[in-house]
Every structure is written in C-alpha cells, then in structure tokens.
Coordinates of C-alpha atoms in Angstrom, one line a residue:
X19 CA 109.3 101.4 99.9
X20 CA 106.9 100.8 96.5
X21 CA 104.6 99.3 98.7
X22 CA 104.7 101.4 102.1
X23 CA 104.3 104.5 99.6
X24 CA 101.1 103.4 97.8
X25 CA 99.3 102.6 101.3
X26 CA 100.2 106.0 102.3
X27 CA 99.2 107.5 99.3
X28 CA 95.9 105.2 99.5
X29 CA 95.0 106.5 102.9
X30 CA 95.6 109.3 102.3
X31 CA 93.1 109.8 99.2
X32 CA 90.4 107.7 101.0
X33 CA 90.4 110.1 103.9
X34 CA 90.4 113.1 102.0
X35 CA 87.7 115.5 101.7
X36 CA 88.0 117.1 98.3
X37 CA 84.7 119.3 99.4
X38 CA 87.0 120.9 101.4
X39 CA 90.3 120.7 98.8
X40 CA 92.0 124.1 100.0
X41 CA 94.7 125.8 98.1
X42 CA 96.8 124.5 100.9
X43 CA 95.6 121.1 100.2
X44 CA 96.7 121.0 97.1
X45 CA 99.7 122.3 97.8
X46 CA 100.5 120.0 100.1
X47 CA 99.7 116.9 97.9
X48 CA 101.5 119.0 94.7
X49 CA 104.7 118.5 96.8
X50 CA 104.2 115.0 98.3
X51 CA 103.7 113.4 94.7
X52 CA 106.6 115.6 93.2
X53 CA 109.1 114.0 95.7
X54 CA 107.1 110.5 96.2
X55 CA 107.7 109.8 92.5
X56 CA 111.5 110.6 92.4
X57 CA 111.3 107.7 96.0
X58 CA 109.2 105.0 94.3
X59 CA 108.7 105.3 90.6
X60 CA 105.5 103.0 90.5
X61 CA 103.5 105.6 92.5
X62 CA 102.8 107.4 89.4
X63 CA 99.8 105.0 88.7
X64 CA 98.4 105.9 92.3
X65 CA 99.4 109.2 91.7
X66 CA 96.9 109.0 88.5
X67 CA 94.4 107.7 90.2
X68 CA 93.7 109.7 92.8
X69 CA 94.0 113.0 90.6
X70 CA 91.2 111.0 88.4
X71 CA 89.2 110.7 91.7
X72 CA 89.8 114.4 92.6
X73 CA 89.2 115.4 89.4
X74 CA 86.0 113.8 89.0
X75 CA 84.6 114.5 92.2
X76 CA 85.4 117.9 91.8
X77 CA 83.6 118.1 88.4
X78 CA 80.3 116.4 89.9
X79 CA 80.4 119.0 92.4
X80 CA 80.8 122.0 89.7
X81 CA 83.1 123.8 91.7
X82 CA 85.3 125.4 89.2
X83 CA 87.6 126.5 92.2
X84 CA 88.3 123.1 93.3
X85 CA 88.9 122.2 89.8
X86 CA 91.8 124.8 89.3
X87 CA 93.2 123.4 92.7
X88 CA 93.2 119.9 91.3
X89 CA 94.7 120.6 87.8
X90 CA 97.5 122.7 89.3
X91 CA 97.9 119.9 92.1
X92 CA 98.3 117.7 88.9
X93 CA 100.6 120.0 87.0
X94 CA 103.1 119.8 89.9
X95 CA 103.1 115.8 89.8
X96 CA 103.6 116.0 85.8
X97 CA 106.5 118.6 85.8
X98 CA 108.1 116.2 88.7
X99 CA 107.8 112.7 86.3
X100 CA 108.8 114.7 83.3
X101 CA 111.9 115.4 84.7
X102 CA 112.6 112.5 86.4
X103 CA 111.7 110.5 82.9
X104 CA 113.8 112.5 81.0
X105 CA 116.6 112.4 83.6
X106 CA 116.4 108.3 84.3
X107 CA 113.8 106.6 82.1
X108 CA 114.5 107.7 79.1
X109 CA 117.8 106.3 79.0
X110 CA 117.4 103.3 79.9
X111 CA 114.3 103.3 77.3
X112 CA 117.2 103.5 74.9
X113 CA 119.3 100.5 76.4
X114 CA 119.6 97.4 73.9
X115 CA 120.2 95.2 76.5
X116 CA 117.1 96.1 79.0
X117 CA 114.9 96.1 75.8
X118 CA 115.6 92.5 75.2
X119 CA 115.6 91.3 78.5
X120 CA 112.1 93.3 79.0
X121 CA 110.2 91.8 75.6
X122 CA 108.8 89.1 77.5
X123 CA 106.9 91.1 80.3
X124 CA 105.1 93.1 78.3
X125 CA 101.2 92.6 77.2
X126 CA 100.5 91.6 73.4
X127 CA 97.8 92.4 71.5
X128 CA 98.5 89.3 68.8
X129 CA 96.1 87.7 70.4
X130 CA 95.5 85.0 67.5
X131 CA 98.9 84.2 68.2
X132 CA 98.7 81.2 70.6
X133 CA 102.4 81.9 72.2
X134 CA 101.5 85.5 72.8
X135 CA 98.3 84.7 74.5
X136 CA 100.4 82.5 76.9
X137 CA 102.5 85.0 77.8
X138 CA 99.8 87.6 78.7
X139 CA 98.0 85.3 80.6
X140 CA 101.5 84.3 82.8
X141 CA 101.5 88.0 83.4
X142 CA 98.5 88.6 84.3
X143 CA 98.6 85.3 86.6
X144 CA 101.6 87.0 88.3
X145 CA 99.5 89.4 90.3
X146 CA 97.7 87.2 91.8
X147 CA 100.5 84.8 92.2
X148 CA 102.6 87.2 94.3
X149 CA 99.8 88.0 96.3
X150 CA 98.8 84.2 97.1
X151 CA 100.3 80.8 96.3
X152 CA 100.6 79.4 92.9
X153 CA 98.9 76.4 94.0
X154 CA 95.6 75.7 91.2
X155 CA 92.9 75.8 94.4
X156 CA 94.3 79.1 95.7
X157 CA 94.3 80.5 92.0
X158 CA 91.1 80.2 91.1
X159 CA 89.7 81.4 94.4
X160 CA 92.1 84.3 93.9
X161 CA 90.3 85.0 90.2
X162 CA 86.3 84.2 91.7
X163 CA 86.9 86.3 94.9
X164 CA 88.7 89.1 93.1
X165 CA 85.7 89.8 90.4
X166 CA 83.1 89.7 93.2
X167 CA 85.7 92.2 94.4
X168 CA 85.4 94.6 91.5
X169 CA 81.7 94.4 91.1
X170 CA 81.3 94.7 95.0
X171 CA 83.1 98.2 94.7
X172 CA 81.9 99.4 91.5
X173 CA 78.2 99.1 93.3
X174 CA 79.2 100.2 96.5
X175 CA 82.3 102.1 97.0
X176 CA 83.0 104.0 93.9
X177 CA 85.7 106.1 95.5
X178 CA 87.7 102.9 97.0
X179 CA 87.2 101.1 93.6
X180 CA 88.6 104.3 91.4
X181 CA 92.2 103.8 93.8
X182 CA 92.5 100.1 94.1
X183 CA 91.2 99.7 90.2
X184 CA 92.6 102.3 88.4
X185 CA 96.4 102.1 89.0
X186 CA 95.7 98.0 88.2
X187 CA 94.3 99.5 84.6
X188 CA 97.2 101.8 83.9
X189 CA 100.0 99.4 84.7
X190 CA 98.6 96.8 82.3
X191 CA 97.8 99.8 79.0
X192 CA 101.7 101.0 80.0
X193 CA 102.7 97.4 79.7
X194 CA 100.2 97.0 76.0
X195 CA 102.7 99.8 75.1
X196 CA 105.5 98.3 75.7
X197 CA 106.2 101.9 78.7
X198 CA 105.9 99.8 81.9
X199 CA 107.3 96.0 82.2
X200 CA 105.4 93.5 84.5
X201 CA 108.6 91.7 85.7
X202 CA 107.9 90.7 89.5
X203 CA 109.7 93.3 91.0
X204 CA 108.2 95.9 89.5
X205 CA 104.7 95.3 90.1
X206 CA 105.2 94.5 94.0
X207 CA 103.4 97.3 94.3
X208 CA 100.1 95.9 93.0
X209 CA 100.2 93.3 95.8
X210 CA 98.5 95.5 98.5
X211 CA 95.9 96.6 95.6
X212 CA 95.0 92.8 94.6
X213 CA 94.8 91.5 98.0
X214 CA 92.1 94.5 98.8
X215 CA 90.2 94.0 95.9
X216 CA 90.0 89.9 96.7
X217 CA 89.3 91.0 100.9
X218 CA 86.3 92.5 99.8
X219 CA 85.2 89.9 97.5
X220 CA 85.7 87.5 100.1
X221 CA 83.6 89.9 102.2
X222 CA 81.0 89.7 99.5
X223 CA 81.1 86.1 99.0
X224 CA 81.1 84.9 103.0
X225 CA 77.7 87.5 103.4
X226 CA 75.6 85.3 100.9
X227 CA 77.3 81.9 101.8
X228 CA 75.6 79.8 104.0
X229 CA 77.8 78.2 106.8
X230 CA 78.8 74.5 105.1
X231 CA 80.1 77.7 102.5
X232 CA 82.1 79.9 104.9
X233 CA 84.0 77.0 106.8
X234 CA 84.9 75.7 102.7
X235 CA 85.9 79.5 102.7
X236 CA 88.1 79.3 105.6
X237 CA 89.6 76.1 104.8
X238 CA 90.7 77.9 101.2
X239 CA 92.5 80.8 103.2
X240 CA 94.4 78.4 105.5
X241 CA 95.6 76.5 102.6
X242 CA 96.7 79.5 100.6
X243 CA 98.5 81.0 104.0
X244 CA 100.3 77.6 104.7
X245 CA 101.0 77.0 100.9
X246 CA 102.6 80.7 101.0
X247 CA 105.0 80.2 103.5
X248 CA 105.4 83.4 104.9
X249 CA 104.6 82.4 108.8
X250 CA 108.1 80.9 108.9
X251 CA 109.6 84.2 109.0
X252 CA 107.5 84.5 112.3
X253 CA 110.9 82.6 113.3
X254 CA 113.8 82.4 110.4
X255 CA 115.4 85.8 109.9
X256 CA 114.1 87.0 106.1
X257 CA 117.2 87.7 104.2
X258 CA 117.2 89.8 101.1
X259 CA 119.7 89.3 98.1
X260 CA 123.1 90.5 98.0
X261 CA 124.1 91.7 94.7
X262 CA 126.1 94.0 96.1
X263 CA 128.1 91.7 97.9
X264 CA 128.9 90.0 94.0
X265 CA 130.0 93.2 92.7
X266 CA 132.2 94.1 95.4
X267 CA 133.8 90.4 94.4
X268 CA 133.9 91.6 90.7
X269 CA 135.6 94.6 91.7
X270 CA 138.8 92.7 94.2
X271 CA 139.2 89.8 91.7
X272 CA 137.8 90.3 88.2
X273 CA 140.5 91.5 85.3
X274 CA 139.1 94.6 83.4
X275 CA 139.3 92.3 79.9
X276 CA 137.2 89.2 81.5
X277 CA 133.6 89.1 80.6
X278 CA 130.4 89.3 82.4
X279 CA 128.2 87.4 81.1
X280 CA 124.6 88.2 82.5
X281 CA 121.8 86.0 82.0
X282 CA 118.3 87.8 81.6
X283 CA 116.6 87.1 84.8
X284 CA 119.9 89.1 86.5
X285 CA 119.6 92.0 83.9
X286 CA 117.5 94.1 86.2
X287 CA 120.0 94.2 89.1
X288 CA 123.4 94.1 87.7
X289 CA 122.3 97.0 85.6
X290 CA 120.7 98.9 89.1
X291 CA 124.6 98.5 90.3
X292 CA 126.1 99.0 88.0
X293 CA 125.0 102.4 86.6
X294 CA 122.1 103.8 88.9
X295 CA 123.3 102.6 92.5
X296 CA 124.5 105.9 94.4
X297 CA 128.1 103.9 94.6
X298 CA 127.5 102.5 91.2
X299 CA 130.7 100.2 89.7
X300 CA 130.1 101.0 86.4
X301 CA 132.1 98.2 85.1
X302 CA 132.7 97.8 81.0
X303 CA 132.5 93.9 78.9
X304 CA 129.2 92.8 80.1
X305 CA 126.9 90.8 77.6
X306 CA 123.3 90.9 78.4
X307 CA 121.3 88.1 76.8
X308 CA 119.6 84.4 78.0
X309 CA 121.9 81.9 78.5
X310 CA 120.2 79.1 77.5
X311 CA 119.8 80.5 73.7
X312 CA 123.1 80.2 73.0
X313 CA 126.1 79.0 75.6
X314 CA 128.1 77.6 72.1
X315 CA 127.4 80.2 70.1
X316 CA 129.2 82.9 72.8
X317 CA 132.7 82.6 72.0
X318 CA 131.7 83.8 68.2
X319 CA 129.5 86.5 70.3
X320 CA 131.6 88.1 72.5
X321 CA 135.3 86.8 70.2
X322 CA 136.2 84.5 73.5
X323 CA 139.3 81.7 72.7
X324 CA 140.8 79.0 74.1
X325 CA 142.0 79.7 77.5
X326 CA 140.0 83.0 77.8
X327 CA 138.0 83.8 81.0
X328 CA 134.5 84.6 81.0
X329 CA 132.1 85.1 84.3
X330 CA 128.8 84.2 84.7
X331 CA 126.3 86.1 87.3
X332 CA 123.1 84.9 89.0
X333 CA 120.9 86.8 91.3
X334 CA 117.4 86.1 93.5
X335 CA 115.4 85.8 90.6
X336 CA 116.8 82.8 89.3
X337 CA 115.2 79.0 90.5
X338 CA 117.6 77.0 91.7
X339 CA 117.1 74.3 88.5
X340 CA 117.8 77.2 86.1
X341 CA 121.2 77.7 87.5
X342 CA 122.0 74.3 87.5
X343 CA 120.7 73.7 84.3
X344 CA 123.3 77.1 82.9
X345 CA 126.2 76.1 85.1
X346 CA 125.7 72.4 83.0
X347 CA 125.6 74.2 79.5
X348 CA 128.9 76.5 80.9
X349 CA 130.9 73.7 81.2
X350 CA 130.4 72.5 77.8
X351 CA 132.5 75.2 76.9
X352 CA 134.5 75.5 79.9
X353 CA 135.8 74.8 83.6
X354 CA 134.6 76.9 86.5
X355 CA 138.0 78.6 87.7
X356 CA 136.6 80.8 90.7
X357 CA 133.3 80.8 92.3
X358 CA 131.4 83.4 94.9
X359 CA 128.4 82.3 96.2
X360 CA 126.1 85.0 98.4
X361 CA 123.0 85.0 99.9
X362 CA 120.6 84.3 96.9
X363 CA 123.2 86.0 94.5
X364 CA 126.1 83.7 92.9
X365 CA 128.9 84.4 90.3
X366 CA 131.1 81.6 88.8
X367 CA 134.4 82.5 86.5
X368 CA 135.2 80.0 83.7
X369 CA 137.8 79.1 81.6
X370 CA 137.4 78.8 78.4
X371 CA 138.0 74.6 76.9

C-alpha cells in the first residue's frame, strides 16, 4: 500500500499543471492527502514534497491566487496528520518499549563517535540494499549510479528531482530527530524513489559510456537481478508472514500469567496486533527488550522461578541464525514445553530449569 500510494501520488504531481491549479484542483488533492495519510502514514513525506513543488512553482510564477490555492491545499493535509498524530503517533511516541527497540534506526549526529558513525552508515546502506542486492559489486554501483542520478535531475529535471529527492531528505532529518525510524519496513516506501533516482543515473552513465562500458553495465544489472532473487517468484508462490496466525495460538493455549517475551526485531509486529490491528488481542505480561542482552538476567527481570513458563516470539524479521542462536541462550535457562511454528513467524513456550 506504502508503495502503490507514493507512485500514485508521484504521477500524479508530475502530471500536474499547477498553471492551471483550480480551486477544484486543490480541492481535490486537499482531500486525497487528508485520507491518503490516515491509509499509508509514510506519504506524508511525498505529501511534503509535492506541496514544496507547488508551492514553489506557484511563487516563480507570482500568481498570488494560485498561491492561496496551494496553502489551503496544504492546510487540509496538516489538519489531517495532526489528528491522526495526536490520535496514533503520539502514543506510541510515549511507549517505553518501542523507544528502545527504535534507538538503533535512528541517524546520530555523534559523529566522532566511531560506533555511531557505523550505525548511520548501516542505515543509510539499507536504502539501497532493499532496492538491490547486498552483494559489494551491486553496492557500489548502486552509490556511483545514484549520484549521477541526483546531479542528472538537479540539471535537468528540476520538478522530477524536487519528488524523488525531497521525501529521501525528510525521512533521514525525521530520523536525525529521533520522529521517523529507518527500520526496513518503514522505509519500503523509499524503494520506488531510490531505484528512479539510480534508472536515470544509469541513463546518464550508459549515454557517455562507450560500448566495452555499456555491456560492463549490463553485466552489473544481471548480477544484481540474479543476486536479488526476486525472478523465482516468477514461479514459487510469495508468502507473507503470519503473525497473526501466532497470536491466534497465544490466544487458544497461552495462560493469562505466562510471559511474552519479545525479542526487538519482533517489537514492531506484536505490538501492530496487539493494540492497533482492527481485531487487536491486546494481551497483558509482555516484556519488550533484545534477547541476547540478557537471557540470565530475565528471571530477576520479569520475577520468573523454577518451574514458571515463559514464551518466546519470533517474526519475519528475524535471520534464521538469530533464532537459533536465542532458542540456544533459552535453554540455558529452560526446556521448550510447546512450540508453533508459521510461515516466517515462530513462538516457542519454555519452562523455566
């Protein structure tokens, strides 16, 4: 949905003429926004970008009319996220648990500190990982290609470059903030953006490369598309993870005094289920935190004893060799009991040693 939403809204932009911005216009955008933000939250940064577009093609032209149209276009979008971030965000601003679990994907500005520096640079790696491989080759064709890309649009297609560039900007000052978190599933929607900006670097590139250059060039692309891996859905069904299926599990067999224990990478989705979903569980005696810190150190946490139960959840965004490497630590302190396993979603119920 993030993703289908800001290609509509994209297309939409491009192929409006903001000579000819009507009152009806501006209606008519006013209301898509207001209800496109309360759909896909991340289409307030395309949302900011195209009013910046409008706004400053409207002041270039020096039609005050226009203008008005714009900034009460813009006033409807802003009364829409205001109430939806003091409605949804804003809680969950306040949750402990989320806080924690979101300190690592967000932009530092310590950047004497060496750690820190790591970090941002992971992050910022991750939009071009998602959009490509994560082989080294691929990686640094993805960083050449997409700065051609930039300077290619900043030349010569200053209205393409303010949509595709902008929204990239805003996500990463909201992160520098500590507003917006860059965990992978919420910047899917940066994916289309990155992989437009590199498409017309590569443009760039392949019209001054001679041709030893352009069949190096297509050799790249074939080993990021095969590295990738995404052709093999041309034949295996894609399945999606099934979180839901785990809670519905909690629900039939877990006792209301048994603990949750969820490790951070599954934060983002148990919580989504567990208080936001329309059929949310809201289930009580969770404990949010990483695993690997600390698996000795949670009886004292949580006030577990001998013979007590304890449940431990996993979700899509955990490798394979993390849960391994957790279900080892568990059984330090205790024997799996009970065990669910769903597609790329997995909960296992322990006993405490």
């Amino acid at each position: 949905v993030d993703v289908f939403l800001i290609l509509g809204f994209l297309l939409l932009a491009i192929r409006q003429n903001t000579q000819r911005f009507s009152w009806i216009y501006a209606l008519l955008w006013g209301c898509l926004g207001a209800i496109g933000v309360w759909v896909s939250m991340p289409v307030v940064f395309m949302l900011s970008a195209i009013g910046i577009l409008f706004l400053w093609e409207a002041t270039r032209y020096r039609n005050r009319l226009q203008l008005i149209r714009v900034l009460c276009m813009i006033s409807i979008w802003l009364m829409s996220f205001g109430i939806y971030f003091v409605l949804l965000l804003w809680p969950d601003s306040h949750s402990e648990g989320l806080r924690e679990f979101h300190d690592r994907y967000f932009i530092s500005l310590q950047l004497l500190n060496i750690d820190e520096l790591s970090n941002n640079f992971r992050l910022v790696r991750n939009f071009f990982r998602l959009s490509l491989d994560q082989t080294f080759i691929s990686l640094i064709w993805a960083f050449i290609t997409f700065g051609f890309g930039i300077v290619y649009l900043v030349k010569k297609a200053k209205r393409i470059a303010v949509l595709l560039i902008v929204p990239l900007l805003l996500t990463i000052m909201t992160s520098i903030f500590e507003l917006y978190s860059l965990i992978d599933r919420m910047i899917v929607f940066l994916i289309p953006l990155v992989m437009l900006i590199i498409a017309f670097g590569v443009m760039d590139v392949w019209k001054r490369s001679r041709a030893w250059m352009k069949w190096l060039i297509v050799l790249v692309m074939i080993n990021t598309a095969i590295n990738k891996h995404g052709y093999i859905h041309l034949w295996k069904k894609m399945e999606y993870e099934d979180t839901k299926g785990v809670m519905q599990y909690f629900d039939q067999n877990r006792l209301e005094d048994e603990i949750i224990y969820v490790d951070d990478e599954g934060v983002p989705g148990f919580i989504f289920y567990n208080t936001e979903y329309e059929h949310a569980w809201n289930m009580k005696n969770f404990y949010l935190a990483h695993w690997s810190d600390m698996p000795e150190q949670l009886p004292a946490k949580v006030k577990l004893n001998r013979d007590d139960h304890f449940w431990l959840l996993f979700t899509h965004t955990h490798p394979p060799e993390i849960i391994q490497n957790s279900l080892a630590s568990a059984n330090r302190i205790g024997t799996v009991q009970e065990e669910f396993v769903s597609i790329k979603a997995s909960v296992y119920k322990f006993r405490m040693n």
